[in-house]
Amino acid sequence: MHFGDESNTSNQMREILQPSPIQRGVAPRWVLKGVKRAIEEGRIPKLDAALTSGGTALEEATRVLGSSWRDHAGKLTWDGIEFLISEPYAERIDLRMLTELERFTNALGTSFSFSANSEHFPSRTVRIVIGPTTADTNEYRKHEWSSAMETIRHPVEA
């Protein structure tokens, strides 16, 4: 439910700005492959647990590399690409969190992007988007903002 303008243009803007839903508690398969590769190449120490899924790999890797950034985590499939998503509370973001997040993405050879548009608790949490490659993360970031801005500049007539 929302208050205020209920025109077609406003409803379309709400739909566009609504963050894509994620599958909570699931990690993309590429996380498993990335963690195994990082162990083989010495970027992550050998882990004790058997790595059988993306979720297990994420759990074990963040246990070693730091997990303060991982909150309300899950998987988002966008344009056929699976992204790892985390939605921590904005007031908890600090240097430690950013350092641990960078350590994780460097170990897996990817990057992250922040979005203020979060599904878990809008206005209180932020969305961290991690793609299987830096190029995927950059493409998601570019698309997320450009499509919303294009619609704002050229709204559909009510």
GROMACS .gro file of N, CA and C in nm:
model
  474
    1MET      N    1   0.085  -0.118   0.000
    1MET     CA    2   0.000   0.000   0.000
    1MET      C    3   0.088   0.123   0.000
    2HIS      N    4   0.042   0.226  -0.067
    2HIS     CA    5   0.116   0.351  -0.071
    2HIS      C    6   0.018   0.467  -0.061
    3PHE      N    7   0.072   0.582  -0.035
    3PHE     CA    8  -0.010   0.701  -0.020
    3PHE      C    9   0.029   0.803  -0.127
    4GLY      N   10  -0.058   0.892  -0.158
    4GLY     CA   11  -0.025   0.998  -0.252
    4GLY      C   12  -0.076   0.970  -0.392
    5ASP      N   13   0.000   1.017  -0.489
    5ASP     CA   14  -0.034   1.009  -0.630
    5ASP      C   15  -0.052   0.864  -0.675
    6GLU      N   16  -0.168   0.833  -0.731
    6GLU     CA   17  -0.194   0.698  -0.781
    6GLU      C   18  -0.209   0.695  -0.932
    7SER      N   19  -0.149   0.792  -1.001
    7SER     CA   20  -0.156   0.795  -1.147
    7SER      C   21  -0.078   0.678  -1.206
    8ASN      N   22  -0.103   0.650  -1.334
    8ASN     CA   23  -0.030   0.542  -1.402
    8ASN      C   24   0.120   0.567  -1.399
    9THR      N   25   0.162   0.693  -1.418
    9THR     CA   26   0.304   0.725  -1.416
    9THR      C   27   0.364   0.696  -1.279
   10SER      N   28   0.298   0.736  -1.172
   10SER     CA   29   0.349   0.710  -1.037
   10SER      C   30   0.353   0.562  -1.008
   11ASN      N   31   0.252   0.489  -1.048
   11ASN     CA   32   0.251   0.345  -1.026
   11ASN      C   33   0.363   0.277  -1.106
   12GLN      N   34   0.386   0.324  -1.228
   12GLN     CA   35   0.495   0.268  -1.308
   12GLN      C   36   0.630   0.297  -1.242
   13MET      N   37   0.648   0.416  -1.187
   13MET     CA   38   0.773   0.450  -1.119
   13MET      C   39   0.793   0.364  -0.996
   14ARG      N   40   0.688   0.340  -0.919
   14ARG     CA   41   0.699   0.254  -0.802
   14ARG      C   42   0.744   0.113  -0.843
   15GLU      N   43   0.685   0.062  -0.952
   15GLU     CA   44   0.720  -0.072  -1.000
   15GLU      C   45   0.865  -0.077  -1.047
   16ILE      N   46   0.910   0.024  -1.118
   16ILE     CA   47   1.047   0.028  -1.168
   16ILE      C   48   1.146   0.037  -1.054
   17LEU      N   49   1.117   0.118  -0.955
   17LEU     CA   50   1.209   0.138  -0.844
   17LEU      C   51   1.202   0.028  -0.738
   18GLN      N   52   1.101  -0.058  -0.747
   18GLN     CA   53   1.090  -0.171  -0.656
   18GLN      C   54   1.207  -0.264  -0.684
   19PRO      N   55   1.287  -0.294  -0.582
   19PRO     CA   56   1.402  -0.382  -0.608
   19PRO      C   57   1.356  -0.524  -0.645
   20SER      N   58   1.435  -0.588  -0.727
   20SER     CA   59   1.403  -0.725  -0.766
   20SER      C   60   1.408  -0.816  -0.644
   21PRO      N   61   1.312  -0.906  -0.632
   21PRO     CA   62   1.313  -0.998  -0.517
   21PRO      C   63   1.428  -1.098  -0.529
   22ILE      N   64   1.478  -1.142  -0.414
   22ILE     CA   65   1.586  -1.239  -0.415
   22ILE      C   66   1.542  -1.366  -0.344
   23GLN      N   67   1.610  -1.476  -0.374
   23GLN     CA   68   1.588  -1.603  -0.304
   23GLN      C   69   1.677  -1.600  -0.182
   24ARG      N   70   1.620  -1.587  -0.065
   24ARG     CA   71   1.697  -1.580   0.059
   24ARG      C   72   1.757  -1.716   0.094
   25GLY      N   73   1.874  -1.710   0.154
   25GLY     CA   74   1.938  -1.831   0.203
   25GLY      C   75   2.001  -1.919   0.096
   26VAL      N   76   2.008  -1.869  -0.026
   26VAL     CA   77   2.066  -1.945  -0.137
   26VAL      C   78   2.179  -1.862  -0.198
   27ALA      N   79   2.287  -1.927  -0.232
   27ALA     CA   80   2.398  -1.858  -0.298
   27ALA      C   81   2.415  -1.915  -0.439
   28PRO      N   82   2.457  -1.832  -0.533
   28PRO     CA   83   2.478  -1.881  -0.670
   28PRO      C   84   2.583  -1.992  -0.676
   29ARG      N   85   2.571  -2.077  -0.774
   29ARG     CA   86   2.665  -2.188  -0.792
   29ARG      C   87   2.807  -2.137  -0.818
   30TRP      N   88   2.820  -2.021  -0.882
   30TRP     CA   89   2.954  -1.969  -0.911
   30TRP      C   90   3.033  -1.939  -0.784
   31VAL      N   91   2.963  -1.916  -0.671
   31VAL     CA   92   3.033  -1.894  -0.544
   31VAL      C   93   3.111  -2.020  -0.506
   32LEU      N   94   3.048  -2.136  -0.523
   32LEU     CA   95   3.115  -2.263  -0.494
   32LEU      C   96   3.239  -2.278  -0.581
   33LYS      N   97   3.225  -2.256  -0.710
   33LYS     CA   98   3.339  -2.269  -0.802
   33LYS      C   99   3.448  -2.167  -0.767
   34GLY      N  100   3.407  -2.043  -0.737
   34GLY     CA  101   3.502  -1.938  -0.705
   34GLY      C  102   3.580  -1.965  -0.577
   35VAL      N  103   3.512  -2.017  -0.475
   35VAL     CA  104   3.579  -2.049  -0.348
   35VAL      C  105   3.676  -2.165  -0.370
   36LYS      N  106   3.635  -2.268  -0.443
   36LYS     CA  107   3.725  -2.380  -0.470
   36LYS      C  108   3.848  -2.333  -0.546
   37ARG      N  109   3.829  -2.249  -0.646
   37ARG     CA  110   3.942  -2.195  -0.724
   37ARG      C  111   4.033  -2.110  -0.636
   38ALA      N  112   3.974  -2.028  -0.548
   38ALA     CA  113   4.054  -1.943  -0.458
   38ALA      C  114   4.136  -2.028  -0.361
   39ILE      N  115   4.084  -2.142  -0.318
   39ILE     CA  116   4.159  -2.232  -0.230
   39ILE      C  117   4.276  -2.293  -0.308
   40GLU      N  118   4.247  -2.342  -0.429
   40GLU     CA  119   4.352  -2.402  -0.513
   40GLU      C  120   4.465  -2.304  -0.542
   41GLU      N  121   4.429  -2.176  -0.561
   41GLU     CA  122   4.528  -2.074  -0.596
   41GLU      C  123   4.588  -2.005  -0.473
   42GLY      N  124   4.546  -2.046  -0.353
   42GLY     CA  125   4.604  -1.994  -0.230
   42GLY      C  126   4.552  -1.860  -0.182
   43ARG      N  127   4.441  -1.814  -0.236
   43ARG     CA  128   4.382  -1.687  -0.191
   43ARG      C  129   4.294  -1.705  -0.067
   44ILE      N  130   4.250  -1.829  -0.045
   44ILE     CA  131   4.174  -1.865   0.075
   44ILE      C  132   4.240  -1.990   0.131
   45PRO      N  133   4.261  -1.996   0.263
   45PRO     CA  134   4.320  -2.119   0.320
   45PRO      C  135   4.224  -2.237   0.305
   46LYS      N  136   4.279  -2.357   0.305
   46LYS     CA  137   4.197  -2.477   0.295
   46LYS      C  138   4.093  -2.476   0.407
   47LEU      N  139   3.969  -2.506   0.371
   47LEU     CA  140   3.859  -2.502   0.466
   47LEU      C  141   3.831  -2.642   0.521
   48ASP      N  142   3.776  -2.646   0.641
   48ASP     CA  143   3.749  -2.774   0.709
   48ASP      C  144   3.625  -2.845   0.654
   49ALA      N  145   3.523  -2.770   0.621
   49ALA     CA  146   3.395  -2.829   0.580
   49ALA      C  147   3.399  -2.873   0.433
   50ALA      N  148   3.317  -2.972   0.402
   50ALA     CA  149   3.301  -3.016   0.263
   50ALA      C  150   3.222  -2.909   0.188
   51LEU      N  151   3.272  -2.865   0.077
   51LEU     CA  152   3.205  -2.763  -0.003
   51LEU      C  153   3.116  -2.831  -0.106
   52THR      N  154   2.987  -2.834  -0.077
   52THR     CA  155   2.892  -2.906  -0.161
   52THR      C  156   2.792  -2.815  -0.232
   53SER      N  157   2.786  -2.687  -0.190
   53SER     CA  158   2.690  -2.595  -0.251
   53SER      C  159   2.744  -2.453  -0.241
   54GLY      N  160   2.681  -2.363  -0.315
   54GLY     CA  161   2.718  -2.222  -0.306
   54GLY      C  162   2.699  -2.169  -0.165
   55GLY      N  163   2.592  -2.213  -0.098
   55GLY     CA  164   2.564  -2.167   0.038
   55GLY      C  165   2.671  -2.211   0.137
   56THR      N  166   2.713  -2.337   0.127
   56THR     CA  167   2.818  -2.388   0.215
   56THR      C  168   2.950  -2.315   0.188
   57ALA      N  169   2.981  -2.296   0.062
   57ALA     CA  170   3.104  -2.225   0.024
   57ALA      C  171   3.103  -2.082   0.076
   58LEU      N  172   2.990  -2.015   0.064
   58LEU     CA  173   2.978  -1.878   0.114
   58LEU      C  174   2.997  -1.875   0.265
   59GLU      N  175   2.931  -1.965   0.334
   59GLU     CA  176   2.939  -1.972   0.480
   59GLU      C  177   3.084  -1.993   0.525
   60GLU      N  178   3.151  -2.089   0.465
   60GLU     CA  179   3.288  -2.121   0.504
   60GLU      C  180   3.386  -2.010   0.465
   61ALA      N  181   3.372  -1.956   0.346
   61ALA     CA  182   3.464  -1.849   0.302
   61ALA      C  183   3.448  -1.725   0.389
   62THR      N  184   3.326  -1.689   0.422
   62THR     CA  185   3.307  -1.569   0.505
   62THR      C  186   3.346  -1.595   0.650
   63ARG      N  187   3.344  -1.720   0.693
   63ARG     CA  188   3.394  -1.752   0.828
   63ARG      C  189   3.543  -1.719   0.835
   64VAL      N  190   3.615  -1.745   0.728
   64VAL     CA  191   3.759  -1.720   0.724
   64VAL      C  192   3.791  -1.575   0.687
   65LEU      N  193   3.718  -1.519   0.591
   65LEU     CA  194   3.750  -1.386   0.538
   65LEU      C  195   3.675  -1.272   0.607
   66GLY      N  196   3.574  -1.305   0.684
   66GLY     CA  197   3.492  -1.203   0.750
   66GLY      C  198   3.352  -1.201   0.693
   67SER      N  199   3.254  -1.194   0.782
   67SER     CA  200   3.114  -1.205   0.738
   67SER      C  201   3.027  -1.085   0.778
   68SER      N  202   3.086  -0.978   0.826
   68SER     CA  203   3.005  -0.866   0.875
   68SER      C  204   2.916  -0.805   0.766
   69TRP      N  205   2.954  -0.821   0.641
   69TRP     CA  206   2.878  -0.766   0.529
   69TRP      C  207   2.761  -0.856   0.489
   70ARG      N  208   2.764  -0.982   0.530
   70ARG     CA  209   2.663  -1.080   0.487
   70ARG      C  210   2.544  -1.079   0.581
   71ASP      N  211   2.435  -1.021   0.536
   71ASP     CA  212   2.313  -1.012   0.615
   71ASP      C  213   2.195  -1.018   0.519
   72HIS      N  214   2.097  -1.100   0.549
   72HIS     CA  215   1.980  -1.116   0.461
   72HIS      C  216   2.027  -1.150   0.320
   73ALA      N  217   2.118  -1.246   0.312
   73ALA     CA  218   2.182  -1.281   0.184
   73ALA      C  219   2.094  -1.374   0.102
   74GLY      N  220   2.122  -1.372  -0.027
   74GLY     CA  221   2.050  -1.459  -0.118
   74GLY      C  222   2.099  -1.445  -0.260
   75LYS      N  223   2.019  -1.498  -0.350
   75LYS     CA  224   2.055  -1.501  -0.492
   75LYS      C  225   1.950  -1.426  -0.572
   76LEU      N  226   1.998  -1.350  -0.669
   76LEU     CA  227   1.911  -1.279  -0.764
   76LEU      C  228   1.953  -1.322  -0.903
   77THR      N  229   1.857  -1.363  -0.984
   77THR     CA  230   1.887  -1.394  -1.124
   77THR      C  231   1.836  -1.278  -1.208
   78TRP      N  232   1.928  -1.216  -1.279
   78TRP     CA  233   1.895  -1.100  -1.363
   78TRP      C  234   1.959  -1.123  -1.499
   79ASP      N  235   1.880  -1.115  -1.603
   79ASP     CA  236   1.927  -1.132  -1.741
   79ASP      C  237   2.006  -1.262  -1.756
   80GLY      N  238   1.960  -1.367  -1.689
   80GLY     CA  239   2.023  -1.498  -1.697
   80GLY      C  240   2.149  -1.515  -1.613
   81ILE      N  241   2.187  -1.412  -1.538
   81ILE     CA  242   2.309  -1.416  -1.456
   81ILE      C  243   2.268  -1.421  -1.310
   82GLU      N  244   2.332  -1.509  -1.234
   82GLU     CA  245   2.304  -1.518  -1.091
   82GLU      C  246   2.398  -1.425  -1.014
   83PHE      N  247   2.339  -1.341  -0.930
   83PHE     CA  248   2.414  -1.248  -0.847
   83PHE      C  249   2.399  -1.287  -0.701
   84LEU      N  250   2.506  -1.268  -0.626
   84LEU     CA  251   2.501  -1.284  -0.481
   84LEU      C  252   2.458  -1.150  -0.424
   85ILE      N  253   2.357  -1.152  -0.338
   85ILE     CA  254   2.301  -1.029  -0.281
   85ILE      C  255   2.312  -1.037  -0.129
   86SER      N  256   2.345  -0.924  -0.068
   86SER     CA  257   2.341  -0.910   0.076
   86SER      C  258   2.274  -0.776   0.105
   87GLU      N  259   2.193  -0.771   0.210
   87GLU     CA  260   2.123  -0.647   0.243
   87GLU      C  261   2.142  -0.612   0.391
   88PRO      N  262   2.263  -0.561   0.424
   88PRO     CA  263   2.290  -0.523   0.563
   88PRO      C  264   2.226  -0.389   0.599
   89TYR      N  265   2.213  -0.365   0.727
   89TYR     CA  266   2.161  -0.237   0.774
   89TYR      C  267   2.266  -0.129   0.749
   90ALA      N  268   2.222  -0.017   0.694
   90ALA     CA  269   2.313   0.090   0.653
   90ALA      C  270   2.397   0.142   0.769
   91GLU      N  271   2.339   0.153   0.888
   91GLU     CA  272   2.414   0.210   1.001
   91GLU      C  273   2.526   0.118   1.048
   92ARG      N  274   2.528  -0.007   1.002
   92ARG     CA  275   2.634  -0.100   1.041
   92ARG      C  276   2.754  -0.098   0.946
   93ILE      N  277   2.743  -0.024   0.838
   93ILE     CA  278   2.853  -0.018   0.742
   93ILE      C  279   2.967   0.061   0.804
   94ASP      N  280   3.083  -0.004   0.811
   94ASP     CA  281   3.202   0.061   0.865
   94ASP      C  282   3.324   0.009   0.791
   95LEU      N  283   3.441   0.054   0.830
   95LEU     CA  284   3.563   0.015   0.762
   95LEU      C  285   3.585  -0.137   0.769
   96ARG      N  286   3.554  -0.197   0.882
   96ARG     CA  287   3.569  -0.342   0.895
   96ARG      C  288   3.484  -0.415   0.792
   97MET      N  289   3.357  -0.374   0.779
   97MET     CA  290   3.267  -0.438   0.684
   97MET      C  291   3.319  -0.423   0.542
   98LEU      N  292   3.359  -0.303   0.507
   98LEU     CA  293   3.408  -0.280   0.371
   98LEU      C  294   3.536  -0.359   0.343
   99THR      N  295   3.622  -0.370   0.443
   99THR     CA  296   3.746  -0.446   0.428
   99THR      C  297   3.715  -0.594   0.408
  100GLU      N  298   3.623  -0.649   0.486
  100GLU     CA  299   3.587  -0.790   0.472
  100GLU      C  300   3.519  -0.817   0.338
  101LEU      N  301   3.434  -0.726   0.294
  101LEU     CA  302   3.368  -0.741   0.165
  101LEU      C  303   3.470  -0.738   0.052
  102GLU      N  304   3.563  -0.646   0.059
  102GLU     CA  305   3.668  -0.638  -0.044
  102GLU      C  306   3.756  -0.763  -0.042
  103ARG      N  307   3.788  -0.812   0.077
  103ARG     CA  308   3.868  -0.934   0.089
  103ARG      C  309   3.796  -1.051   0.021
  104PHE      N  310   3.666  -1.062   0.043
  104PHE     CA  311   3.588  -1.171  -0.018
  104PHE      C  312   3.585  -1.158  -0.170
  105THR      N  313   3.551  -1.040  -0.221
  105THR     CA  314   3.541  -1.025  -0.366
  105THR      C  315   3.678  -1.038  -0.434
  106ASN      N  316   3.784  -0.990  -0.371
  106ASN     CA  317   3.918  -1.007  -0.428
  106ASN      C  318   3.955  -1.155  -0.435
  107ALA      N  319   3.922  -1.230  -0.330
  107ALA     CA  320   3.954  -1.372  -0.328
  107ALA      C  321   3.882  -1.447  -0.440
  108LEU      N  322   3.760  -1.404  -0.471
  108LEU     CA  323   3.682  -1.471  -0.575
  108LEU      C  324   3.702  -1.408  -0.713
  109GLY      N  325   3.778  -1.299  -0.720
  109GLY     CA  326   3.807  -1.236  -0.849
  109GLY      C  327   3.689  -1.163  -0.909
  110THR      N  328   3.610  -1.099  -0.825
  110THR     CA  329   3.495  -1.022  -0.874
  110THR      C  330   3.492  -0.888  -0.803
  111SER      N  331   3.379  -0.821  -0.807
  111SER     CA  332   3.365  -0.691  -0.740
  111SER      C  333   3.224  -0.678  -0.685
  112PHE      N  334   3.201  -0.568  -0.615
  112PHE     CA  335   3.070  -0.545  -0.556
  112PHE      C  336   3.020  -0.406  -0.593
  113SER      N  337   2.891  -0.388  -0.575
  113SER     CA  338   2.827  -0.259  -0.599
  113SER      C  339   2.722  -0.240  -0.491
  114PHE      N  340   2.706  -0.116  -0.446
  114PHE     CA  341   2.602  -0.084  -0.349
  114PHE      C  342   2.483  -0.022  -0.419
  115SER      N  343   2.366  -0.052  -0.370
  115SER     CA  344   2.243   0.013  -0.416
  115SER      C  345   2.163   0.053  -0.293
  116ALA      N  346   2.111   0.173  -0.293
  116ALA     CA  347   2.028   0.219  -0.182
  116ALA      C  348   1.891   0.152  -0.185
  117ASN      N  349   1.857   0.091  -0.297
  117ASN     CA  350   1.727   0.029  -0.318
  117ASN      C  351   1.732  -0.117  -0.272
  118SER      N  352   1.684  -0.142  -0.151
  118SER     CA  353   1.692  -0.274  -0.089
  118SER      C  354   1.553  -0.331  -0.065
  119GLU      N  355   1.542  -0.461  -0.076
  119GLU     CA  356   1.414  -0.528  -0.056
  119GLU      C  357   1.385  -0.557   0.090
  120HIS      N  358   1.487  -0.592   0.168
  120HIS     CA  359   1.464  -0.640   0.304
  120HIS      C  360   1.394  -0.537   0.393
  121PHE      N  361   1.449  -0.420   0.405
  121PHE     CA  362   1.389  -0.315   0.488
  121PHE      C  363   1.423  -0.183   0.420
  122PRO      N  364   1.346  -0.146   0.317
  122PRO     CA  365   1.378  -0.024   0.242
  122PRO      C  366   1.397   0.095   0.334
  123SER      N  367   1.496   0.173   0.305
  123SER     CA  368   1.539   0.294   0.375
  123SER      C  369   1.626   0.263   0.496
  124ARG      N  370   1.632   0.138   0.542
  124ARG     CA  371   1.717   0.101   0.655
  124ARG      C  372   1.832   0.010   0.612
  125THR      N  373   1.811  -0.068   0.506
  125THR     CA  374   1.915  -0.156   0.456
  125THR      C  375   1.959  -0.111   0.318
  126VAL      N  376   2.079  -0.151   0.280
  126VAL     CA  377   2.129  -0.127   0.145
  126VAL      C  378   2.150  -0.262   0.078
  127ARG      N  379   2.154  -0.261  -0.052
  127ARG     CA  380   2.175  -0.385  -0.127
  127ARG      C  381   2.318  -0.388  -0.178
  128ILE      N  382   2.387  -0.497  -0.146
  128ILE     CA  383   2.520  -0.522  -0.201
  128ILE      C  384   2.501  -0.626  -0.311
  129VAL      N  385   2.548  -0.594  -0.431
  129VAL     CA  386   2.534  -0.682  -0.546
  129VAL      C  387   2.674  -0.731  -0.585
  130ILE      N  388   2.689  -0.862  -0.593
  130ILE     CA  389   2.817  -0.922  -0.632
  130ILE      C  390   2.788  -1.015  -0.749
  131GLY      N  391   2.850  -0.986  -0.863
  131GLY     CA  392   2.832  -1.070  -0.980
  131GLY      C  393   2.944  -1.172  -0.993
  132PRO      N  394   2.926  -1.269  -1.080
  132PRO     CA  395   3.031  -1.369  -1.099
  132PRO      C  396   3.159  -1.309  -1.156
  133THR      N  397   3.147  -1.198  -1.226
  133THR     CA  398   3.264  -1.125  -1.276
  133THR      C  399   3.243  -0.977  -1.250
  134THR      N  400   3.351  -0.902  -1.254
  134THR     CA  401   3.342  -0.757  -1.238
  134THR      C  402   3.257  -0.696  -1.350
  135ALA      N  403   3.271  -0.748  -1.472
  135ALA     CA  404   3.192  -0.697  -1.584
  135ALA      C  405   3.042  -0.716  -1.559
  136ASP      N  406   3.003  -0.830  -1.502
  136ASP     CA  407   2.861  -0.854  -1.471
  136ASP      C  408   2.811  -0.756  -1.365
  137THR      N  409   2.892  -0.734  -1.261
  137THR     CA  410   2.855  -0.639  -1.156
  137THR      C  411   2.837  -0.499  -1.214
  138ASN      N  412   2.930  -0.458  -1.299
  138ASN     CA  413   2.922  -0.325  -1.361
  138ASN      C  414   2.800  -0.312  -1.451
  139GLU      N  415   2.769  -0.418  -1.526
  139GLU     CA  416   2.652  -0.415  -1.616
  139GLU      C  417   2.523  -0.404  -1.535
  140TYR      N  418   2.513  -0.476  -1.425
  140TYR     CA  419   2.395  -0.468  -1.340
  140TYR      C  420   2.380  -0.327  -1.285
  141ARG      N  421   2.489  -0.270  -1.236
  141ARG     CA  422   2.484  -0.135  -1.179
  141ARG      C  423   2.441  -0.034  -1.286
  142LYS      N  424   2.497  -0.045  -1.403
  142LYS     CA  425   2.463   0.047  -1.512
  142LYS      C  426   2.315   0.035  -1.549
  143HIS      N  427   2.267  -0.086  -1.560
  143HIS     CA  428   2.128  -0.109  -1.597
  143HIS      C  429   2.032  -0.061  -1.489
  144GLU      N  430   2.064  -0.091  -1.365
  144GLU     CA  431   1.975  -0.055  -1.254
  144GLU      C  432   1.945   0.094  -1.254
  145TRP      N  433   2.049   0.176  -1.264
  145TRP     CA  434   2.029   0.320  -1.256
  145TRP      C  435   1.983   0.379  -1.389
  146SER      N  436   2.035   0.331  -1.501
  146SER     CA  437   2.001   0.393  -1.628
  146SER      C  438   1.855   0.370  -1.665
  147SER      N  439   1.801   0.250  -1.638
  147SER     CA  440   1.662   0.226  -1.674
  147SER      C  441   1.568   0.310  -1.590
  148ALA      N  442   1.598   0.325  -1.461
  148ALA     CA  443   1.513   0.407  -1.376
  148ALA      C  444   1.522   0.554  -1.417
  149MET      N  445   1.644   0.601  -1.444
  149MET     CA  446   1.661   0.742  -1.481
  149MET      C  447   1.597   0.773  -1.616
  150GLU      N  448   1.605   0.681  -1.709
  150GLU     CA  449   1.543   0.701  -1.840
  150GLU      C  450   1.392   0.716  -1.826
  151THR      N  451   1.330   0.635  -1.742
  151THR     CA  452   1.187   0.643  -1.720
  151THR      C  453   1.149   0.773  -1.649
  152ILE      N  454   1.233   0.818  -1.557
  152ILE     CA  455   1.206   0.942  -1.488
  152ILE      C  456   1.212   1.060  -1.587
  153ARG      N  457   1.311   1.057  -1.675
  153ARG     CA  458   1.326   1.165  -1.774
  153ARG      C  459   1.213   1.163  -1.878
  154HIS      N  460   1.167   1.044  -1.916
  154HIS     CA  461   1.065   1.029  -2.019
  154HIS      C  462   0.949   0.945  -1.969
  155PRO      N  463   0.869   1.002  -1.877
  155PRO     CA  464   0.761   0.923  -1.818
  155PRO      C  465   0.654   0.886  -1.921
  156VAL      N  466   0.592   0.775  -1.898
  156VAL     CA  467   0.480   0.730  -1.981
  156VAL      C  468   0.361   0.817  -1.946
  157GLU      N  469   0.286   0.856  -2.045
  157GLU     CA  470   0.169   0.940  -2.023
  157GLU      C  471   0.062   0.866  -1.944
  158ALA      N  472   0.001   0.935  -1.851
  158ALA     CA  473  -0.105   0.874  -1.768
  158ALA      C  474  -0.233   0.857  -1.847
   0.00000   0.00000   0.00000
